[in-house]
């Protein structure tokens, strides 16, 4: 039927034949699209005033000598919160964009090791600011069939989390290690791992951290500039490329985020 969307559930029948059940999901799709567009529009509209607020506050802070200590402190707080709102709107826009069917991923064969190296390179600024140590572990040069920008986004979200939540109990910085290995069961995939040795995640939270806006420690996460959307975005991007994502963690010992991507069946040689 033109303009209609159906979901099909088919099951084989004993003795041959099959039953197929069609669900009309047209309405659900329309509602979801309206919601997505709304979120995208609101985030977009918030950008301009936010940029203006940030700009003016930064300019005021540049003239520190003319400010009283109280004014300086309040302006810094305004700047911190405006920056947070900026991140939130950016993340919401990314989320709305990737959830819409209009967002097309453009997969191509890319060596896993070059993706890891590029992501580590891209995070070097953040690493310097945080005194974190970012290491590259074992990495395969096998090619994955994936969208370059989407993988970069996933890797940088996970590395950023490793840095943010990677402090040990004595508040020392440990390491974040990124690696990539081939697996052959159940399918030929490359498994990327981002491991930290920091605070870890308690078992009861582990199943929920990939949900939108879910944060283990809301106050702390807010303090560190988190929006609670990073892992939801990562999951979406991995699954849209035929992979899976999961986390293993032990409280106060650290966490490992593992995501897989399909191996390129027709690798590029040059
Ligand atoms: P946020 O912007 O809050 O970091 P994420 O979606 O990236 O949002 O992560 C969701 C929550 O999962 C975080 O608030 C944090 O509680 C937990 N989390 C994510 N990564 C780690 C990690 N490497 N170590 C410990 N906790 C983590």
mmCIF file of C-alpha atoms and ligand atoms in Angstrom:
data_model
loop_
_atom_site.group_PDB
_atom_site.id
_atom_site.type_symbol
_atom_site.label_atom_id
_atom_site.label_comp_id
_atom_site.label_asym_id
_atom_site.label_seq_id
_atom_site.Cartn_x
_atom_site.Cartn_y
_atom_site.Cartn_z
ATOM 1 C CA UNK A 1 0.000 0.000 0.000
ATOM 2 C CA UNK A 2 1.495 3.360 -0.983
ATOM 3 C CA UNK A 3 2.416 5.661 1.903
ATOM 4 C CA UNK A 4 1.985 2.917 4.495
ATOM 5 C CA UNK A 5 4.653 1.234 6.580
ATOM 6 C CA UNK A 6 4.289 -2.318 7.801
ATOM 7 C CA UNK A 7 6.244 -4.505 10.149
ATOM 8 C CA UNK A 8 6.213 -8.165 9.188
ATOM 9 C CA UNK A 9 6.439 -11.096 11.588
ATOM 10 C CA UNK A 10 6.725 -14.395 9.817
ATOM 11 C CA UNK A 11 6.903 -17.848 11.382
ATOM 12 C CA UNK A 12 7.179 -21.243 9.701
ATOM 13 C CA UNK A 13 4.357 -23.709 10.291
ATOM 14 C CA UNK A 14 4.869 -27.360 11.142
ATOM 15 C CA UNK A 15 4.353 -29.443 8.031
ATOM 16 C CA UNK A 16 5.301 -26.646 5.653
ATOM 17 C CA UNK A 17 4.030 -23.182 4.813
ATOM 18 C CA UNK A 18 4.323 -20.059 6.914
ATOM 19 C CA UNK A 19 2.213 -17.447 8.681
ATOM 20 C CA UNK A 20 2.967 -13.780 8.116
ATOM 21 C CA UNK A 21 1.429 -11.078 10.307
ATOM 22 C CA UNK A 22 1.477 -7.492 9.076
ATOM 23 C CA UNK A 23 1.333 -4.607 11.553
ATOM 24 C CA UNK A 24 0.428 -1.193 10.263
ATOM 25 C CA UNK A 25 2.985 1.119 11.947
ATOM 26 C CA UNK A 26 2.278 4.173 9.776
ATOM 27 C CA UNK A 27 0.739 6.218 12.661
ATOM 28 C CA UNK A 28 3.533 5.334 15.082
ATOM 29 C CA UNK A 29 6.098 6.389 12.505
ATOM 30 C CA UNK A 30 4.324 9.704 11.941
ATOM 31 C CA UNK A 31 4.209 10.475 15.660
ATOM 32 C CA UNK A 32 7.870 9.573 16.061
ATOM 33 C CA UNK A 33 8.845 11.769 13.142
ATOM 34 C CA UNK A 34 6.891 14.729 14.559
ATOM 35 C CA UNK A 35 8.640 14.309 17.904
ATOM 36 C CA UNK A 36 12.041 14.091 16.262
ATOM 37 C CA UNK A 37 11.461 17.152 14.124
ATOM 38 C CA UNK A 38 10.296 19.055 17.183
ATOM 39 C CA UNK A 39 13.441 18.189 19.145
ATOM 40 C CA UNK A 40 15.633 19.050 16.176
ATOM 41 C CA UNK A 41 13.901 22.393 15.653
ATOM 42 C CA UNK A 42 14.048 23.391 19.314
ATOM 43 C CA UNK A 43 17.739 22.500 19.567
ATOM 44 C CA UNK A 44 18.436 24.422 16.416
ATOM 45 C CA UNK A 45 16.539 27.505 17.631
ATOM 46 C CA UNK A 46 18.373 27.464 20.963
ATOM 47 C CA UNK A 47 21.761 27.622 19.311
ATOM 48 C CA UNK A 48 21.710 31.274 18.236
ATOM 49 C CA UNK A 49 20.721 32.834 21.586
ATOM 50 C CA UNK A 50 23.160 30.540 23.361
ATOM 51 C CA UNK A 51 26.025 31.554 21.123
ATOM 52 C CA UNK A 52 25.162 35.161 21.862
ATOM 53 C CA UNK A 53 25.115 34.618 25.655
ATOM 54 C CA UNK A 54 28.429 32.763 25.544
ATOM 55 C CA UNK A 55 30.000 35.451 23.364
ATOM 56 C CA UNK A 56 28.987 38.349 25.610
ATOM 57 C CA UNK A 57 30.028 36.608 28.807
ATOM 58 C CA UNK A 58 33.398 35.660 27.326
ATOM 59 C CA UNK A 59 33.962 39.252 26.260
ATOM 60 C CA UNK A 60 33.168 40.484 29.773
ATOM 61 C CA UNK A 61 35.521 37.932 31.295
ATOM 62 C CA UNK A 62 38.259 39.089 28.926
ATOM 63 C CA UNK A 63 38.175 42.437 30.754
ATOM 64 C CA UNK A 64 38.818 40.900 34.114
ATOM 65 C CA UNK A 65 40.451 43.999 35.599
ATOM 66 C CA UNK A 66 37.187 45.957 35.442
ATOM 67 C CA UNK A 67 35.220 43.248 37.275
ATOM 68 C CA UNK A 68 34.606 42.800 40.979
ATOM 69 C CA UNK A 69 35.439 39.313 42.317
ATOM 70 C CA UNK A 70 31.721 38.553 42.725
ATOM 71 C CA UNK A 71 30.946 39.589 39.164
ATOM 72 C CA UNK A 72 33.818 37.429 37.912
ATOM 73 C CA UNK A 73 32.588 34.428 39.853
ATOM 74 C CA UNK A 74 29.002 34.819 38.670
ATOM 75 C CA UNK A 75 30.058 35.304 35.066
ATOM 76 C CA UNK A 76 32.177 32.142 35.217
ATOM 77 C CA UNK A 77 29.156 30.224 36.480
ATOM 78 C CA UNK A 78 27.007 31.638 33.672
ATOM 79 C CA UNK A 79 29.654 30.615 31.145
ATOM 80 C CA UNK A 80 29.890 27.102 32.544
ATOM 81 C CA UNK A 81 26.147 26.620 32.317
ATOM 82 C CA UNK A 82 25.855 28.158 28.869
ATOM 83 C CA UNK A 83 28.594 25.793 27.691
ATOM 84 C CA UNK A 84 26.664 22.885 29.153
ATOM 85 C CA UNK A 85 23.480 23.957 27.382
ATOM 86 C CA UNK A 86 25.455 24.242 24.182
ATOM 87 C CA UNK A 87 26.584 20.647 24.506
ATOM 88 C CA UNK A 88 23.099 19.498 25.310
ATOM 89 C CA UNK A 89 21.645 21.131 22.213
ATOM 90 C CA UNK A 90 24.467 19.708 20.078
ATOM 91 C CA UNK A 91 23.837 16.201 21.430
ATOM 92 C CA UNK A 92 20.085 16.533 20.955
ATOM 93 C CA UNK A 93 20.631 17.600 17.364
ATOM 94 C CA UNK A 94 22.925 14.638 16.708
ATOM 95 C CA UNK A 95 20.387 12.328 18.346
ATOM 96 C CA UNK A 96 17.486 13.693 16.276
ATOM 97 C CA UNK A 97 19.544 13.505 13.118
ATOM 98 C CA UNK A 98 20.679 9.917 13.566
ATOM 99 C CA UNK A 99 17.222 8.731 14.553
ATOM 100 C CA UNK A 100 15.663 10.165 11.448
ATOM 101 C CA UNK A 101 15.665 7.934 8.429
ATOM 102 C CA UNK A 102 16.964 10.865 6.401
ATOM 103 C CA UNK A 103 20.389 10.416 7.979
ATOM 104 C CA UNK A 104 22.214 8.147 5.605
ATOM 105 C CA UNK A 105 25.344 6.428 6.737
ATOM 106 C CA UNK A 106 27.953 5.995 4.060
ATOM 107 C CA UNK A 107 29.891 2.855 4.827
ATOM 108 C CA UNK A 108 33.122 1.960 3.070
ATOM 109 C CA UNK A 109 35.988 -0.448 3.859
ATOM 110 C CA UNK A 110 38.340 1.196 6.408
ATOM 111 C CA UNK A 111 41.246 -0.423 8.311
ATOM 112 C CA UNK A 112 40.375 -0.691 12.015
ATOM 113 C CA UNK A 113 43.838 0.466 13.110
ATOM 114 C CA UNK A 114 43.606 3.721 11.175
ATOM 115 C CA UNK A 115 40.236 4.471 12.802
ATOM 116 C CA UNK A 116 41.717 3.916 16.261
ATOM 117 C CA UNK A 117 44.790 6.031 15.530
ATOM 118 C CA UNK A 118 42.727 8.864 14.116
ATOM 119 C CA UNK A 119 40.371 8.870 17.109
ATOM 120 C CA UNK A 120 43.296 8.950 19.551
ATOM 121 C CA UNK A 121 44.862 11.786 17.606
ATOM 122 C CA UNK A 122 41.593 13.723 17.658
ATOM 123 C CA UNK A 123 41.342 13.391 21.441
ATOM 124 C CA UNK A 124 44.863 14.583 22.175
ATOM 125 C CA UNK A 125 43.717 18.096 23.171
ATOM 126 C CA UNK A 126 41.285 16.770 25.753
ATOM 127 C CA UNK A 127 43.910 14.335 26.998
ATOM 128 C CA UNK A 128 46.405 17.116 27.621
ATOM 129 C CA UNK A 129 43.865 19.178 29.587
ATOM 130 C CA UNK A 130 43.011 16.223 31.827
ATOM 131 C CA UNK A 131 46.484 14.714 32.343
ATOM 132 C CA UNK A 132 45.038 11.427 31.147
ATOM 133 C CA UNK A 133 47.184 8.786 29.503
ATOM 134 C CA UNK A 134 45.684 7.485 26.303
ATOM 135 C CA UNK A 135 47.246 4.278 25.003
ATOM 136 C CA UNK A 136 46.834 2.214 21.928
ATOM 137 C CA UNK A 137 46.620 -1.533 22.575
ATOM 138 C CA UNK A 138 46.617 -4.355 20.087
ATOM 139 C CA UNK A 139 44.926 -3.260 16.863
ATOM 140 C CA UNK A 140 44.119 -5.231 13.781
ATOM 141 C CA UNK A 141 44.575 -3.765 10.324
ATOM 142 C CA UNK A 142 41.556 -5.731 9.098
ATOM 143 C CA UNK A 143 39.081 -3.510 7.281
ATOM 144 C CA UNK A 144 35.615 -2.867 8.671
ATOM 145 C CA UNK A 145 32.659 -1.849 6.529
ATOM 146 C CA UNK A 146 31.621 1.303 8.313
ATOM 147 C CA UNK A 147 30.830 5.002 8.119
ATOM 148 C CA UNK A 148 34.003 6.868 9.009
ATOM 149 C CA UNK A 149 32.380 9.821 10.799
ATOM 150 C CA UNK A 150 29.988 7.641 12.767
ATOM 151 C CA UNK A 151 32.835 5.445 14.070
ATOM 152 C CA UNK A 152 34.818 8.564 15.006
ATOM 153 C CA UNK A 153 31.828 9.820 16.967
ATOM 154 C CA UNK A 154 31.454 6.498 18.813
ATOM 155 C CA UNK A 155 35.156 6.209 19.623
ATOM 156 C CA UNK A 156 35.430 9.786 20.802
ATOM 157 C CA UNK A 157 32.323 9.469 23.026
ATOM 158 C CA UNK A 158 33.785 6.349 24.654
ATOM 159 C CA UNK A 159 37.289 7.788 25.032
ATOM 160 C CA UNK A 160 35.876 10.989 26.494
ATOM 161 C CA UNK A 161 33.928 8.937 29.043
ATOM 162 C CA UNK A 162 37.055 6.934 29.845
ATOM 163 C CA UNK A 163 38.811 10.203 30.618
ATOM 164 C CA UNK A 164 35.863 11.732 32.520
ATOM 165 C CA UNK A 165 35.160 8.701 34.691
ATOM 166 C CA UNK A 166 38.682 7.274 34.636
ATOM 167 C CA UNK A 167 39.984 8.604 37.922
ATOM 168 C CA UNK A 168 40.773 6.112 40.612
ATOM 169 C CA UNK A 169 39.463 6.412 44.171
ATOM 170 C CA UNK A 170 42.585 8.236 45.226
ATOM 171 C CA UNK A 171 41.755 10.660 42.406
ATOM 172 C CA UNK A 172 44.795 9.688 40.424
ATOM 173 C CA UNK A 173 44.605 9.425 36.740
ATOM 174 C CA UNK A 174 45.078 6.032 35.265
ATOM 175 C CA UNK A 175 45.029 5.038 31.652
ATOM 176 C CA UNK A 176 42.550 4.678 28.838
ATOM 177 C CA UNK A 177 43.457 1.906 26.401
ATOM 178 C CA UNK A 178 41.908 1.543 22.959
ATOM 179 C CA UNK A 179 42.248 -1.711 21.041
ATOM 180 C CA UNK A 180 40.622 -3.593 18.145
ATOM 181 C CA UNK A 181 40.581 -7.334 17.507
ATOM 182 C CA UNK A 182 38.988 -9.645 14.989
ATOM 183 C CA UNK A 183 36.415 -12.188 16.065
ATOM 184 C CA UNK A 184 34.905 -14.885 13.891
ATOM 185 C CA UNK A 185 31.959 -16.086 16.000
ATOM 186 C CA UNK A 186 29.065 -15.704 15.428
ATOM 187 C CA UNK A 187 30.109 -13.494 12.501
ATOM 188 C CA UNK A 188 33.336 -12.024 11.222
ATOM 189 C CA UNK A 189 33.530 -8.751 13.066
ATOM 190 C CA UNK A 190 36.099 -6.384 14.519
ATOM 191 C CA UNK A 191 35.641 -5.698 18.225
ATOM 192 C CA UNK A 192 36.794 -2.301 19.415
ATOM 193 C CA UNK A 193 37.508 -1.877 23.119
ATOM 194 C CA UNK A 194 37.873 1.275 25.166
ATOM 195 C CA UNK A 195 39.112 0.388 28.626
ATOM 196 C CA UNK A 196 39.634 2.543 31.682
ATOM 197 C CA UNK A 197 40.764 1.762 35.205
ATOM 198 C CA UNK A 198 38.604 4.296 36.992
ATOM 199 C CA UNK A 199 35.448 4.389 39.079
ATOM 200 C CA UNK A 200 33.571 1.616 37.280
ATOM 201 C CA UNK A 201 29.814 1.110 37.120
ATOM 202 C CA UNK A 202 27.739 -0.876 39.624
ATOM 203 C CA UNK A 203 25.959 -3.909 38.213
ATOM 204 C CA UNK A 204 22.457 -2.471 38.690
ATOM 205 C CA UNK A 205 23.276 0.492 36.441
ATOM 206 C CA UNK A 206 25.161 -1.414 33.772
ATOM 207 C CA UNK A 207 22.044 -2.445 31.850
ATOM 208 C CA UNK A 208 20.708 1.095 31.713
ATOM 209 C CA UNK A 209 23.623 3.358 30.812
ATOM 210 C CA UNK A 210 22.876 3.149 27.088
ATOM 211 C CA UNK A 211 19.438 4.695 27.649
ATOM 212 C CA UNK A 212 18.950 8.328 26.767
ATOM 213 C CA UNK A 213 19.660 10.699 29.655
ATOM 214 C CA UNK A 214 20.540 7.868 32.031
ATOM 215 C CA UNK A 215 23.361 8.822 34.356
ATOM 216 C CA UNK A 216 24.618 6.911 37.360
ATOM 217 C CA UNK A 217 25.460 9.999 39.355
ATOM 218 C CA UNK A 218 23.438 12.894 38.022
ATOM 219 C CA UNK A 219 25.158 15.612 40.038
ATOM 220 C CA UNK A 220 28.697 14.431 39.281
ATOM 221 C CA UNK A 221 27.971 13.814 35.655
ATOM 222 C CA UNK A 222 26.494 17.302 35.314
ATOM 223 C CA UNK A 223 29.561 18.745 36.966
ATOM 224 C CA UNK A 224 31.775 17.036 34.395
ATOM 225 C CA UNK A 225 29.693 18.489 31.562
ATOM 226 C CA UNK A 226 27.858 15.266 30.702
ATOM 227 C CA UNK A 227 24.469 15.221 29.011
ATOM 228 C CA UNK A 228 23.575 11.549 29.383
ATOM 229 C CA UNK A 229 23.273 11.197 25.621
ATOM 230 C CA UNK A 230 26.775 10.073 24.629
ATOM 231 C CA UNK A 231 26.213 6.335 25.061
ATOM 232 C CA UNK A 232 22.712 6.459 23.542
ATOM 233 C CA UNK A 233 24.230 8.094 20.457
ATOM 234 C CA UNK A 234 27.040 5.531 20.407
ATOM 235 C CA UNK A 235 24.598 2.619 20.604
ATOM 236 C CA UNK A 236 22.449 4.026 17.858
ATOM 237 C CA UNK A 237 25.391 4.528 15.534
ATOM 238 C CA UNK A 238 26.849 1.085 16.149
ATOM 239 C CA UNK A 239 23.539 -0.715 15.668
ATOM 240 C CA UNK A 240 22.766 1.265 12.511
ATOM 241 C CA UNK A 241 25.946 -0.260 11.074
ATOM 242 C CA UNK A 242 25.076 -3.825 11.974
ATOM 243 C CA UNK A 243 27.142 -3.985 15.154
ATOM 244 C CA UNK A 244 26.463 -4.328 18.866
ATOM 245 C CA UNK A 245 27.746 -2.454 21.902
ATOM 246 C CA UNK A 246 28.078 -3.528 25.533
ATOM 247 C CA UNK A 247 29.910 -2.656 28.698
ATOM 248 C CA UNK A 248 31.763 -4.722 31.263
ATOM 249 C CA UNK A 249 32.621 -3.102 34.537
ATOM 250 C CA UNK A 250 33.675 -3.593 38.102
ATOM 251 C CA UNK A 251 33.134 -0.911 40.709
ATOM 252 C CA UNK A 252 36.355 0.968 41.536
ATOM 253 C CA UNK A 253 38.280 -1.208 39.089
ATOM 254 C CA UNK A 254 37.263 0.284 35.774
ATOM 255 C CA UNK A 255 35.124 -0.310 32.730
ATOM 256 C CA UNK A 256 35.490 -1.683 29.233
ATOM 257 C CA UNK A 257 33.178 -0.602 26.446
ATOM 258 C CA UNK A 258 33.107 -3.064 23.581
ATOM 259 C CA UNK A 259 31.499 -2.490 20.213
ATOM 260 C CA UNK A 260 31.635 -4.547 17.067
ATOM 261 C CA UNK A 261 31.490 -3.664 13.391
ATOM 262 C CA UNK A 262 31.231 -6.013 10.423
ATOM 263 C CA UNK A 263 34.403 -6.909 8.547
ATOM 264 C CA UNK A 264 34.467 -5.593 4.972
ATOM 265 C CA UNK A 265 33.699 -8.482 2.623
ATOM 266 C CA UNK A 266 35.314 -6.648 -0.276
ATOM 267 C CA UNK A 267 38.342 -4.910 1.231
ATOM 268 C CA UNK A 268 40.069 -2.147 -0.671
ATOM 269 C CA UNK A 269 43.663 -2.742 -1.682
ATOM 270 C CA UNK A 270 46.016 0.034 -2.635
HETATM 271 P P1 LIG B 1 27.339 11.496 30.111
HETATM 272 O O1 LIG B 1 27.213 12.658 29.213
HETATM 273 O O2 LIG B 1 26.625 11.659 31.433
HETATM 274 O O3 LIG B 1 28.743 11.018 30.250
HETATM 275 P P2 LIG B 1 26.858 9.024 28.663
HETATM 276 O O4 LIG B 1 25.648 8.583 27.902
HETATM 277 O O5 LIG B 1 28.122 9.135 27.910
HETATM 278 O O6 LIG B 1 26.467 10.387 29.357
HETATM 279 O O7 LIG B 1 27.064 8.027 29.882
HETATM 280 C C1 LIG B 1 25.949 7.715 30.717
HETATM 281 C C2 LIG B 1 26.409 7.413 32.129
HETATM 282 O O8 LIG B 1 27.139 6.186 32.157
HETATM 283 C C3 LIG B 1 27.351 8.463 32.709
HETATM 284 O O9 LIG B 1 26.656 9.520 33.313
HETATM 285 C C4 LIG B 1 28.112 7.637 33.739
HETATM 286 O O10 LIG B 1 27.370 7.551 34.921
HETATM 287 C C5 LIG B 1 28.189 6.251 33.110
HETATM 288 N N1 LIG B 1 29.474 6.009 32.410
HETATM 289 C C6 LIG B 1 29.725 6.134 31.096
HETATM 290 N N2 LIG B 1 30.985 5.803 30.802
HETATM 291 C C7 LIG B 1 31.580 5.451 31.968
HETATM 292 C C8 LIG B 1 32.894 4.997 32.335
HETATM 293 N N3 LIG B 1 33.867 4.846 31.430
HETATM 294 N N4 LIG B 1 33.125 4.730 33.650
HETATM 295 C C9 LIG B 1 32.145 4.878 34.568
HETATM 296 N N5 LIG B 1 30.893 5.291 34.290
HETATM 297 C C10 LIG B 1 30.591 5.580 33.002
#
